[in-house]
Short mmCIF file of C-alpha atoms in Angstrom, two decimals:
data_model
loop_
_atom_site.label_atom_id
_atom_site.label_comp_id
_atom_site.label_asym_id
_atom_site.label_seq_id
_atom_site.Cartn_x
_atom_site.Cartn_y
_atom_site.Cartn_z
CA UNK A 1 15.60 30.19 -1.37
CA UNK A 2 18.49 27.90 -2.26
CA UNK A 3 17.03 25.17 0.21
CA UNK A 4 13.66 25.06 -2.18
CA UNK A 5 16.10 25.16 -5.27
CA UNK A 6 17.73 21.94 -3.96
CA UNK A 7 14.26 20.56 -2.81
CA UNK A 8 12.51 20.62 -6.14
CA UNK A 9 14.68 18.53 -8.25
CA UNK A 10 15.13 16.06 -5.37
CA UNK A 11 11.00 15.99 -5.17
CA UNK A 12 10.89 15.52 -8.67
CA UNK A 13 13.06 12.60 -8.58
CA UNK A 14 11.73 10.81 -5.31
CA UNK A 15 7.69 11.27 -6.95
CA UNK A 16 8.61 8.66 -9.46
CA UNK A 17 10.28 6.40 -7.52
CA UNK A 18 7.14 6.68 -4.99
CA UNK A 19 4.56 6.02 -8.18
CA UNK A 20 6.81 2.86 -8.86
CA UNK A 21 6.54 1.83 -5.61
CA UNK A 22 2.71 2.05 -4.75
CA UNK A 23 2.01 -0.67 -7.27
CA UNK A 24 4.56 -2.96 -5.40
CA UNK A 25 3.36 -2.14 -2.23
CA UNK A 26 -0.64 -3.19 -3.87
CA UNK A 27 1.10 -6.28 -5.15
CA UNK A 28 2.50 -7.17 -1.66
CA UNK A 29 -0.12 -6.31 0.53
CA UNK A 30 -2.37 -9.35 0.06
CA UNK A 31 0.84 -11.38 1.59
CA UNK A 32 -0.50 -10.99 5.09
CA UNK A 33 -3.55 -12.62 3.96
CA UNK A 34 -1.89 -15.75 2.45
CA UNK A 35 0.27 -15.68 5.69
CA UNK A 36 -2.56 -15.38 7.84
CA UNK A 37 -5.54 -16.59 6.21
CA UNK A 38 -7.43 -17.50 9.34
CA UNK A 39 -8.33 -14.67 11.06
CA UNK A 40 -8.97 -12.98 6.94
CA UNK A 41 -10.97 -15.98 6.75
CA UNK A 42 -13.27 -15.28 10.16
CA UNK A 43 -13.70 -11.64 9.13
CA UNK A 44 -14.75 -12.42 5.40
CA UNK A 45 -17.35 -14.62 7.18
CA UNK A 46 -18.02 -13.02 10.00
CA UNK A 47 -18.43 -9.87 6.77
CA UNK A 48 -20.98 -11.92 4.90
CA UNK A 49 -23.00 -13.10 8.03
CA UNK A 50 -24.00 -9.09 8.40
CA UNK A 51 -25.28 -9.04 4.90
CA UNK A 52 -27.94 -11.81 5.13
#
């Protein structure tokens, strides 16, 4: 029981950090695009060509 006594404030402290973090990690995931905008660039086409 002490184990889940200990876990429960350290949860509650890491859940914040973690909702801090996710809009970071949507701020820095278009980098690979700018990085590699080639191949993003074939698939967007290669994307719209299926539509038509």
């Amino acid at each position: 029981m002490k184990v889940k006594a200990f876990l429960l404030p350290v949860a509650c402290c890491l859940l914040p950090v973690a909702c801090c973090l996710l809009p970071v990690a949507c701020c820095l995931f278009p980098i690979p695009y700018s990085l590699f905008p080639i191949p993003y660039l074939q698939w967007k086409t290669a994307k719209n060509n299926n539509k038509q």
